[in-house]
mmCIF file of C-alpha atoms in Angstrom:
data_model
loop_
_atom_site.group_PDB
_atom_site.id
_atom_site.type_symbol
_atom_site.label_atom_id
_atom_site.label_comp_id
_atom_site.label_asym_id
_atom_site.label_seq_id
_atom_site.Cartn_x
_atom_site.Cartn_y
_atom_site.Cartn_z
ATOM 1 C CA MET A 1 -28.553 -8.152 -46.699
ATOM 2 C CA ASN A 2 -26.764 -11.407 -47.443
ATOM 3 C CA SER A 3 -28.288 -14.286 -45.432
ATOM 4 C CA ILE A 4 -24.860 -15.381 -44.112
ATOM 5 C CA LEU A 5 -24.132 -11.923 -42.754
ATOM 6 C CA LEU A 6 -27.627 -11.569 -41.299
ATOM 7 C CA LYS A 7 -27.405 -14.862 -39.378
ATOM 8 C CA VAL A 8 -23.934 -14.018 -38.046
ATOM 9 C CA GLN A 9 -24.945 -10.535 -36.921
ATOM 10 C CA GLN A 10 -28.086 -11.802 -35.233
ATOM 11 C CA TYR A 11 -26.168 -14.542 -33.422
ATOM 12 C CA LEU A 12 -23.356 -12.256 -32.238
ATOM 13 C CA ASP A 13 -25.892 -9.635 -31.192
ATOM 14 C CA SER A 14 -27.729 -12.200 -29.063
ATOM 15 C CA VAL A 15 -24.474 -13.445 -27.496
ATOM 16 C CA SER A 16 -23.457 -9.894 -26.611
ATOM 17 C CA LYS A 17 -26.693 -9.484 -24.645
ATOM 18 C CA LYS A 18 -26.928 -12.881 -22.992
ATOM 19 C CA PRO A 19 -24.572 -15.889 -22.713
ATOM 20 C CA VAL A 20 -25.563 -18.945 -24.744
ATOM 21 C CA LYS A 21 -24.965 -22.677 -24.427
ATOM 22 C CA LEU A 22 -22.169 -23.674 -26.812
ATOM 23 C CA ASP A 23 -22.261 -26.849 -28.867
ATOM 24 C CA LYS A 24 -19.503 -29.048 -27.394
ATOM 25 C CA GLN A 25 -18.748 -30.574 -30.802
ATOM 26 C CA LEU A 26 -18.218 -27.130 -32.336
ATOM 27 C CA VAL A 27 -15.951 -26.154 -29.455
ATOM 28 C CA GLN A 28 -13.915 -29.317 -30.053
ATOM 29 C CA GLU A 29 -13.668 -28.575 -33.782
ATOM 30 C CA PHE A 30 -12.526 -25.022 -33.044
ATOM 31 C CA GLY A 31 -9.823 -26.312 -30.707
ATOM 32 C CA GLU A 32 -8.557 -28.737 -33.358
ATOM 33 C CA ALA A 33 -8.505 -25.972 -35.976
ATOM 34 C CA CYS A 34 -6.418 -23.760 -33.663
ATOM 35 C CA LYS A 35 -4.005 -26.606 -32.981
ATOM 36 C CA ASN A 36 -3.643 -27.307 -36.696
ATOM 37 C CA ALA A 37 -2.964 -23.613 -37.330
ATOM 38 C CA LEU A 38 -0.004 -23.686 -34.934
ATOM 39 C CA LEU A 39 1.381 -26.888 -36.429
ATOM 40 C CA LYS A 40 0.995 -25.512 -39.948
ATOM 41 C CA GLN A 41 2.666 -22.153 -39.281
ATOM 42 C CA PHE A 42 5.440 -23.227 -36.891
ATOM 43 C CA GLU A 43 6.236 -26.848 -37.681
ATOM 44 C CA ASP A 44 5.205 -27.715 -41.239
ATOM 45 C CA GLU A 45 8.138 -27.351 -43.671
ATOM 46 C CA ARG A 46 5.705 -26.546 -46.487
ATOM 47 C CA SER A 47 5.092 -23.162 -44.875
ATOM 48 C CA THR A 48 8.650 -22.143 -45.767
ATOM 49 C CA LYS A 49 8.980 -23.884 -49.148
ATOM 50 C CA PHE A 50 7.643 -22.552 -52.423
ATOM 51 C CA GLU A 51 4.853 -24.529 -53.999
ATOM 52 C CA LEU A 52 2.304 -23.500 -56.594
ATOM 53 C CA ARG A 53 -1.141 -23.731 -55.053
ATOM 54 C CA MET A 54 -4.539 -22.209 -55.735
ATOM 55 C CA SER A 55 -3.882 -19.725 -52.935
ATOM 56 C CA ASN A 56 -0.879 -18.124 -54.681
ATOM 57 C CA VAL A 57 -1.042 -19.005 -58.382
ATOM 58 C CA GLY A 58 -2.942 -15.855 -59.333
ATOM 59 C CA ARG A 59 -0.259 -13.515 -58.012
ATOM 60 C CA PRO A 60 1.987 -11.529 -60.390
ATOM 61 C CA LEU A 61 4.277 -13.910 -62.308
ATOM 62 C CA CYS A 62 7.486 -12.056 -61.431
ATOM 63 C CA GLN A 63 6.710 -12.498 -57.734
ATOM 64 C CA LEU A 64 6.138 -16.236 -58.185
ATOM 65 C CA GLN A 65 9.366 -16.543 -60.158
ATOM 66 C CA MET A 66 11.356 -14.892 -57.376
ATOM 67 C CA GLU A 67 9.741 -17.073 -54.714
ATOM 68 C CA ALA A 68 10.432 -20.183 -56.802
ATOM 69 C CA LYS A 69 14.131 -19.235 -56.687
ATOM 70 C CA GLY A 70 13.949 -18.884 -52.903
ATOM 71 C CA ILE A 71 14.274 -15.099 -52.986
ATOM 72 C CA LYS A 72 11.948 -13.580 -50.391
ATOM 73 C CA GLY A 73 12.930 -9.943 -50.765
ATOM 74 C CA GLU A 74 12.216 -7.491 -47.966
ATOM 75 C CA GLY A 75 8.620 -8.577 -47.459
ATOM 76 C CA GLN A 76 9.286 -11.234 -44.783
ATOM 77 C CA PRO A 77 9.701 -9.447 -41.422
ATOM 78 C CA TYR A 78 10.234 -11.305 -38.155
ATOM 79 C CA ASN A 79 6.491 -11.150 -37.353
ATOM 80 C CA VAL A 80 5.339 -12.970 -40.505
ATOM 81 C CA ARG A 81 4.518 -16.178 -38.587
ATOM 82 C CA MET A 82 2.421 -14.223 -36.104
ATOM 83 C CA ARG A 83 0.555 -12.474 -38.914
ATOM 84 C CA ASN A 84 -0.143 -15.696 -40.809
ATOM 85 C CA THR A 85 -1.268 -17.470 -37.639
ATOM 86 C CA PHE A 86 -3.676 -14.633 -36.856
ATOM 87 C CA GLY A 87 -5.298 -15.244 -40.241
ATOM 88 C CA ASP A 88 -5.708 -18.974 -39.594
ATOM 89 C CA LEU A 89 -7.120 -18.399 -36.099
ATOM 90 C CA ILE A 90 -9.619 -15.797 -37.332
ATOM 91 C CA GLU A 91 -10.712 -18.226 -40.054
ATOM 92 C CA ALA A 92 -11.256 -20.953 -37.445
ATOM 93 C CA LEU A 93 -13.253 -18.558 -35.254
ATOM 94 C CA ALA A 94 -15.316 -17.392 -38.235
ATOM 95 C CA THR A 95 -16.236 -20.982 -39.088
ATOM 96 C CA PHE A 96 -17.211 -21.642 -35.453
ATOM 97 C CA VAL A 97 -19.403 -18.524 -35.352
ATOM 98 C CA MET A 98 -21.133 -19.327 -38.647
ATOM 99 C CA LYS A 99 -21.930 -22.879 -37.567
ATOM 100 C CA SER A 100 -23.199 -21.614 -34.208
ATOM 101 C CA ALA A 101 -25.365 -19.084 -36.064
ATOM 102 C CA GLY A 102 -27.006 -21.805 -38.131
ATOM 103 C CA VAL A 103 -25.179 -21.215 -41.407
ATOM 104 C CA ASN A 104 -25.240 -24.459 -43.400
ATOM 105 C CA ILE A 105 -21.510 -25.163 -43.831
ATOM 106 C CA LYS A 106 -20.258 -28.196 -45.752
ATOM 107 C CA ASN A 107 -16.917 -29.458 -47.027
ATOM 108 C CA GLU A 108 -14.739 -27.138 -44.929
ATOM 109 C CA GLN A 109 -11.008 -27.388 -45.619
ATOM 110 C CA LYS A 110 -11.694 -29.836 -48.450
ATOM 111 C CA LYS A 111 -8.759 -30.661 -50.719
ATOM 112 C CA VAL A 112 -9.541 -29.951 -54.380
ATOM 113 C CA THR A 113 -7.667 -30.324 -57.671
ATOM 114 C CA TYR A 114 -8.111 -28.400 -60.915
ATOM 115 C CA LYS A 115 -6.891 -30.160 -64.061
ATOM 116 C CA PHE A 116 -6.266 -28.717 -67.520
ATOM 117 C CA GLU A 117 -4.351 -30.130 -70.467
ATOM 118 C CA ASN A 118 -1.435 -32.048 -68.877
ATOM 119 C CA GLU A 119 -1.242 -29.841 -65.801
ATOM 120 C CA SER A 120 -2.996 -29.655 -62.454
ATOM 121 C CA ILE A 121 -2.980 -27.561 -59.311
ATOM 122 C CA GLU A 122 -4.227 -28.323 -55.818
ATOM 123 C CA GLY A 123 -5.789 -26.266 -53.091
ATOM 124 C CA ARG A 124 -7.800 -26.438 -49.901
ATOM 125 C CA GLN A 125 -11.063 -24.522 -49.959
ATOM 126 C CA ASP A 126 -12.456 -22.819 -46.874
ATOM 127 C CA VAL A 127 -16.180 -23.597 -46.854
ATOM 128 C CA GLU A 128 -19.150 -24.530 -49.018
ATOM 129 C CA ILE A 129 -22.439 -22.795 -48.193
ATOM 130 C CA ASP A 130 -25.677 -23.422 -50.088
ATOM 131 C CA ASP A 131 -23.847 -25.140 -52.951
ATOM 132 C CA LYS A 132 -21.407 -22.241 -53.440
ATOM 133 C CA ILE A 133 -17.722 -22.058 -52.498
ATOM 134 C CA TRP A 134 -16.758 -19.202 -50.165
ATOM 135 C CA ASP A 135 -13.336 -17.953 -49.112
ATOM 136 C CA ILE A 136 -12.803 -16.498 -45.628
ATOM 137 C CA LYS A 137 -10.410 -13.549 -45.327
ATOM 138 C CA SER A 138 -9.086 -11.657 -42.332
ATOM 139 C CA ALA A 139 -8.734 -8.037 -43.430
ATOM 140 C CA SER A 140 -7.053 -4.871 -42.275
ATOM 141 C CA PRO A 141 -9.439 -1.968 -41.578
ATOM 142 C CA TYR A 142 -8.502 -0.406 -44.926
ATOM 143 C CA SER A 143 -9.064 -3.594 -46.953
ATOM 144 C CA PHE A 144 -12.250 -4.329 -45.038
ATOM 145 C CA ASP A 145 -13.750 -0.945 -45.953
ATOM 146 C CA LYS A 146 -12.201 -0.145 -49.320
ATOM 147 C CA LYS A 147 -11.907 -3.609 -50.845
ATOM 148 C CA PHE A 148 -14.443 -6.050 -49.414
ATOM 149 C CA GLY A 149 -16.900 -3.580 -47.868
ATOM 150 C CA GLU A 150 -19.433 -1.076 -49.152
ATOM 151 C CA ALA A 151 -16.748 1.277 -50.472
ATOM 152 C CA GLY A 152 -15.327 -1.575 -52.570
ATOM 153 C CA GLY A 153 -16.979 -4.803 -53.678
ATOM 154 C CA PHE A 154 -16.238 -7.539 -56.198
ATOM 155 C CA THR A 155 -15.124 -5.134 -58.942
ATOM 156 C CA GLU A 156 -12.622 -3.477 -56.605
ATOM 157 C CA VAL A 157 -11.200 -6.818 -55.427
ATOM 158 C CA VAL A 158 -10.515 -8.046 -58.980
ATOM 159 C CA ARG A 159 -9.348 -4.628 -60.231
ATOM 160 C CA ASP A 160 -6.175 -4.635 -58.131
ATOM 161 C CA ASP A 161 -5.802 -8.327 -57.315
ATOM 162 C CA SER A 162 -2.129 -8.551 -56.362
ATOM 163 C CA PHE A 163 -2.830 -11.479 -54.028
ATOM 164 C CA GLY A 164 -4.620 -13.565 -56.653
ATOM 165 C CA TYR A 165 -7.877 -13.785 -54.709
ATOM 166 C CA ALA A 166 -10.003 -14.150 -57.861
ATOM 167 C CA SER A 167 -7.938 -17.004 -59.311
ATOM 168 C CA GLN A 168 -7.999 -18.736 -55.936
ATOM 169 C CA GLY A 169 -11.769 -18.541 -55.549
ATOM 170 C CA PHE A 170 -12.708 -19.446 -59.093
ATOM 171 C CA LEU A 171 -10.292 -22.403 -59.108
ATOM 172 C CA TYR A 172 -11.899 -23.718 -55.926
ATOM 173 C CA GLY A 173 -15.270 -23.543 -57.644
ATOM 174 C CA GLU A 174 -14.319 -24.791 -61.106
ATOM 175 C CA SER A 175 -12.497 -27.819 -59.672
ATOM 176 C CA GLN A 176 -15.909 -29.049 -58.464
ATOM 177 C CA ASN A 177 -18.209 -27.495 -61.070
ATOM 178 C CA LYS A 178 -19.644 -25.206 -58.417
ATOM 179 C CA LYS A 179 -20.114 -21.452 -58.288
ATOM 180 C CA PHE A 180 -17.702 -19.259 -56.358
ATOM 181 C CA GLY A 181 -19.861 -17.231 -53.985
ATOM 182 C CA GLY A 182 -17.262 -14.660 -52.960
ATOM 183 C CA TRP A 183 -15.415 -13.601 -49.814
ATOM 184 C CA ILE A 184 -16.491 -13.572 -46.182
ATOM 185 C CA ALA A 185 -14.257 -10.902 -44.643
ATOM 186 C CA ILE A 186 -13.611 -10.182 -40.974
ATOM 187 C CA ASN A 187 -12.026 -6.933 -39.819
ATOM 188 C CA LYS A 188 -9.165 -8.182 -37.646
ATOM 189 C CA SER A 189 -9.109 -4.918 -35.672
ATOM 190 C CA THR A 190 -12.819 -4.493 -34.897
ATOM 191 C CA GLY A 191 -14.347 -7.956 -35.375
ATOM 192 C CA GLU A 192 -16.867 -6.619 -37.920
ATOM 193 C CA TRP A 193 -18.045 -8.875 -40.756
ATOM 194 C CA THR A 194 -18.910 -8.240 -44.386
ATOM 195 C CA VAL A 195 -19.765 -10.483 -47.325
ATOM 196 C CA CYS A 196 -18.402 -9.581 -50.763
ATOM 197 C CA GLU A 197 -20.452 -11.552 -53.285
ATOM 198 C CA THR A 198 -19.600 -12.384 -56.881
ATOM 199 C CA PRO A 199 -22.161 -10.870 -59.281
ATOM 200 C CA SER A 200 -24.564 -13.044 -61.265
ATOM 201 C CA SER A 201 -22.782 -12.217 -64.535
ATOM 202 C CA VAL A 202 -19.165 -13.120 -63.887
ATOM 203 C CA GLU A 203 -17.986 -15.253 -66.816
ATOM 204 C CA GLU A 204 -15.520 -12.648 -68.128
ATOM 205 C CA HIS A 205 -13.862 -12.254 -64.727
ATOM 206 C CA LYS A 206 -13.808 -16.009 -64.155
ATOM 207 C CA LYS A 207 -12.148 -16.685 -67.509
ATOM 208 C CA LYS A 208 -9.504 -14.020 -66.906
ATOM 209 C CA ALA A 209 -8.742 -15.328 -63.403
ATOM 210 C CA ILE A 210 -8.407 -18.947 -64.495
ATOM 211 C CA ASP A 211 -6.414 -18.055 -67.625
ATOM 212 C CA THR A 212 -3.978 -16.109 -65.422
ATOM 213 C CA ALA A 213 -3.527 -19.180 -63.234
ATOM 214 C CA LYS A 214 -2.931 -21.443 -66.244
ATOM 215 C CA GLU A 215 -0.371 -19.073 -67.762
ATOM 216 C CA ASN A 216 1.493 -18.768 -64.458
ATOM 217 C CA ILE A 217 1.612 -22.538 -63.981
ATOM 218 C CA LYS A 218 3.050 -23.061 -67.461
ATOM 219 C CA ALA A 219 5.545 -20.202 -67.031
ATOM 220 C CA ILE A 220 6.892 -21.521 -63.710
ATOM 221 C CA LYS A 221 7.123 -25.125 -64.872
ATOM 222 C CA SER A 222 8.854 -24.154 -68.137
ATOM 223 C CA SER A 223 11.249 -21.744 -66.352
ATOM 224 C CA LYS A 224 10.110 -18.808 -68.457
ATOM 225 C CA PRO A 225 12.692 -15.979 -68.417
ATOM 226 C CA PHE A 226 12.138 -13.449 -65.650
ATOM 227 C CA LYS A 227 10.494 -10.152 -66.525
ATOM 228 C CA ARG A 228 9.490 -7.479 -64.058
ATOM 229 C CA CYS A 229 5.732 -7.025 -63.701
ATOM 230 C CA TYR A 230 5.982 -3.495 -62.339
ATOM 231 C CA ASP A 231 7.448 -0.173 -63.401
ATOM 232 C CA ASP A 232 9.580 1.948 -61.090
ATOM 233 C CA VAL A 233 7.588 4.267 -58.838
ATOM 234 C CA ALA A 234 9.025 7.619 -57.791
ATOM 235 C CA GLU A 235 9.556 7.841 -54.040
ATOM 236 C CA THR A 236 7.408 10.587 -52.523
ATOM 237 C CA PHE A 237 6.588 12.055 -49.140
ATOM 238 C CA ARG A 238 2.975 13.151 -48.754
ATOM 239 C CA SER A 239 2.638 12.874 -52.558
ATOM 240 C CA LYS A 240 5.489 15.373 -53.191
#
């Protein structure tokens, strides 16, 4: 079992059996993280404006092109701010729990920049643990099991990576010449944890993820003509 997951499970198991004394500094940090999440999601104009960042640059190009034009489509329901805030709050709680469990966290929320040719892109990594960069994700029960969990794994995450998770993680790492460790995922319905690690031999996946990011950056900045990334899918009901 991954050492991060083992420490977290042992800590949460002990807390469930007997209350513990909380570190006042960690409680203060958690409170600040929650406050910053609210300010980011409800007050910061950048949350509503399109900007290429490590967190989105690996998404399908046609989606980025539409967002760059200010076209949101039908994927922005009224509850989007609630959903995004949940993710930030779960991330803050996950960091608090890991620190309380003795996980050696460094450089949390560190701003990083990846440069290539005459271009660059910025991002804000989640955490560094044991000299590797890790990304924290809140996941639906399905994604938790089928993507990040035992039924999925690294290969499954990068196989259908419509959110650009691989580009995001590898850019965080490459910007500092550090390895990308993988994803620490929390089931937002049950509170369960899993750790989806990158394999030891990952150069092919890393190159593809970073090349995708580079191509998307150049395409957006050069206003490359729009081309749909998807084919039409027949509408079905129970597969019929």
